[in-house]
Amino acid sequence: MKRKIVSALVCAAMVATMVVGCGSSSTTTAPAEDATEAPAEEEAEAPAEDAEEAPAESDASNASGDVITIGFAQVGHESDWRTASTKSCQDVFSAENGYDLQFVDCDNDSAVQLEAVRGFIEQDVDYIIIDPIVSTGWDTVLTECEDAGIPVIVIDRTIDDSDKYAAWVGSNFKTEGLAAGEWLKAYAAAKGITEINALVIEGSTGASATIGRTEGFKEIADREGWTILDSQSGDFTQDGGQEVMESYCKSYEGKFNVVICQNDNEAFGAMDAMTAAGVSYGVNGDVILVSFDACTAGLEFVMSGDITADFECNPLAAPFVEEVIKTLASGGTPDKEVYMVEHWYVNEDVVPSIEVNGETQEMTVVTQEIVDAQY
Ligand code: AHR
């Protein structure tokens, strides 16, 4: 079955049927298939409403009526996306809602993140949420969580070397990269651009978001015979994006017509660097600028035409994590993988839709209403 989370209205149904196979990884559908399904028609028309349609909060007390303690080992604070992800968890897992949230900002340091998880075990929290900075090196500490009887819920990025967690809620990053590539192919054809010379600014090394977006875009680039002139990490930060782009502008002056930034903050930095170097970008410029995340500021730049296309990564996972916790608390088995609904955004209606992994998804032209409702 190919499903994504669609709305709170179907949330109850989701517990039984949603997204992917219920309960064990043996019944799950491959991620690449799940995340390519187009959202329901009404969502495509009003994409910004998704977050409001998240599952309703409810009494969070555990069986004995106590406050539920949750340890959350967050990646850091590198981007607008991350800020929204942190806020989503703090809003849902608030004292008012019956939770005691122990939050650790790991500042993009994997050693700190492992230490944070071990600290949560020491505290004997009820649940642990991990947004893994890197996708490997997890089996030992997850075994420790398992031995301590503390369920782990993974959000956003994936853990690829262990399945000792109750559920994962996040995005299919490879599909995002494939979508960027398929859109670029169609856009270039519509604009009569016959040669693609791309520069990629990757996210943080070892993060599944970086790995998936890089693989997805490269797959299309290889298929279409495009040239990827260079691909370096900007660490998902504005400063990182600016620094890499400054160097690209010197090394590849006059040689590139596409820049792929793996998140919005890198794109903001890259825009500053290109402006300083006298390179024009966006819908009226010489360089097609593609980004990921589609945060509010990113969408403003899509609307102004500076970013040509922006592929959403939805950070509002917490309501769905709460559903997982409720399922676990009531003795049930949650779905092992839960995919967020995401939209692809553009400035102009040149490519109305794209097909990724055999499924068609609309491109959404950004309006002020969409910007105002975005995270
Ligand atoms: O893991 C999600 C990525 O991490 C987002 O694209 C980026 O903005 C964040 O830092």
XYZ file of N, CA, C and O and ligand atoms in Angstrom, residues 75 78-82 131 156-157 173 176 204 207 209 213 235-236 262-265 292-293 313, ligand 1:
106
model
N 19.080 17.476 16.592
C 20.321 17.664 15.822
C 21.071 18.918 16.263
O 22.267 18.887 16.528
N 20.721 24.558 13.219
C 21.435 25.051 12.045
C 20.559 25.747 11.004
O 21.080 26.449 10.149
N 19.253 25.577 11.085
C 18.419 26.061 9.978
C 17.022 26.472 10.449
O 16.610 26.129 11.558
N 16.311 27.173 9.577
C 14.905 27.515 9.864
C 14.087 26.248 10.060
O 13.185 26.180 10.891
N 14.401 25.243 9.251
C 13.706 23.953 9.354
C 13.861 23.396 10.766
O 12.903 22.929 11.382
N 15.094 23.437 11.265
C 15.371 22.853 12.582
C 14.601 23.597 13.671
O 14.074 22.992 14.606
N 16.483 12.654 16.577
C 16.645 13.051 15.176
C 18.122 12.831 14.884
O 18.967 13.648 15.274
N 12.516 12.569 11.393
C 13.233 13.263 10.317
C 14.249 12.357 9.646
O 13.899 11.575 8.780
N 15.512 12.447 10.034
C 16.554 11.647 9.391
C 16.449 10.185 9.844
O 15.940 9.915 10.935
N 14.001 11.421 1.565
C 14.949 12.390 1.012
C 15.377 12.047 -0.411
O 15.620 12.935 -1.210
N 12.870 13.418 -2.665
C 13.026 14.870 -2.830
C 14.088 15.174 -3.897
O 13.907 16.054 -4.744
N 24.846 18.360 5.648
C 25.889 17.828 6.534
C 26.280 16.407 6.120
O 25.413 15.577 5.814
N 24.510 12.728 7.065
C 23.076 12.858 7.379
C 22.272 12.183 6.276
O 22.574 12.342 5.088
N 19.498 12.995 5.172
C 18.909 14.028 4.298
C 19.874 14.376 3.170
O 19.470 14.588 2.015
N 19.097 13.171 -0.806
C 18.950 14.225 -1.823
C 20.057 14.138 -2.865
O 19.826 14.367 -4.058
N 26.957 22.188 5.076
C 26.563 21.865 6.455
C 25.152 22.342 6.835
O 24.875 22.562 8.008
N 24.299 22.529 5.863
C 22.911 22.954 6.096
C 22.815 24.344 6.728
O 21.789 24.683 7.331
N 20.984 22.082 -0.804
C 20.198 21.026 -0.150
C 19.371 21.517 1.036
O 18.686 20.721 1.671
N 19.405 22.815 1.328
C 18.344 23.382 2.169
C 18.250 24.894 1.927
O 19.105 25.500 1.258
N 17.194 25.493 2.470
C 16.945 26.919 2.208
C 18.043 27.810 2.759
O 18.431 28.797 2.127
N 18.535 27.486 3.957
C 19.534 28.381 4.550
C 20.804 28.416 3.703
O 21.406 29.485 3.520
N 15.715 23.041 -1.058
C 14.874 22.085 -0.321
C 14.494 22.704 1.020
O 15.236 23.525 1.563
N 13.388 22.284 1.549
C 12.811 22.684 2.849
C 11.491 23.427 2.656
O 10.508 23.103 3.264
N 10.398 19.922 2.805
C 10.690 18.905 3.810
C 9.870 19.349 5.024
O 10.086 20.429 5.555
O 17.161 16.691 8.214
C 16.429 17.711 7.649
C 17.373 18.767 7.160
O 18.132 19.222 8.249
C 16.692 20.002 6.601
O 16.603 19.993 5.217
C 17.689 21.047 6.985
O 17.227 22.342 6.869
C 18.023 20.614 8.342
O 19.093 21.231 8.880
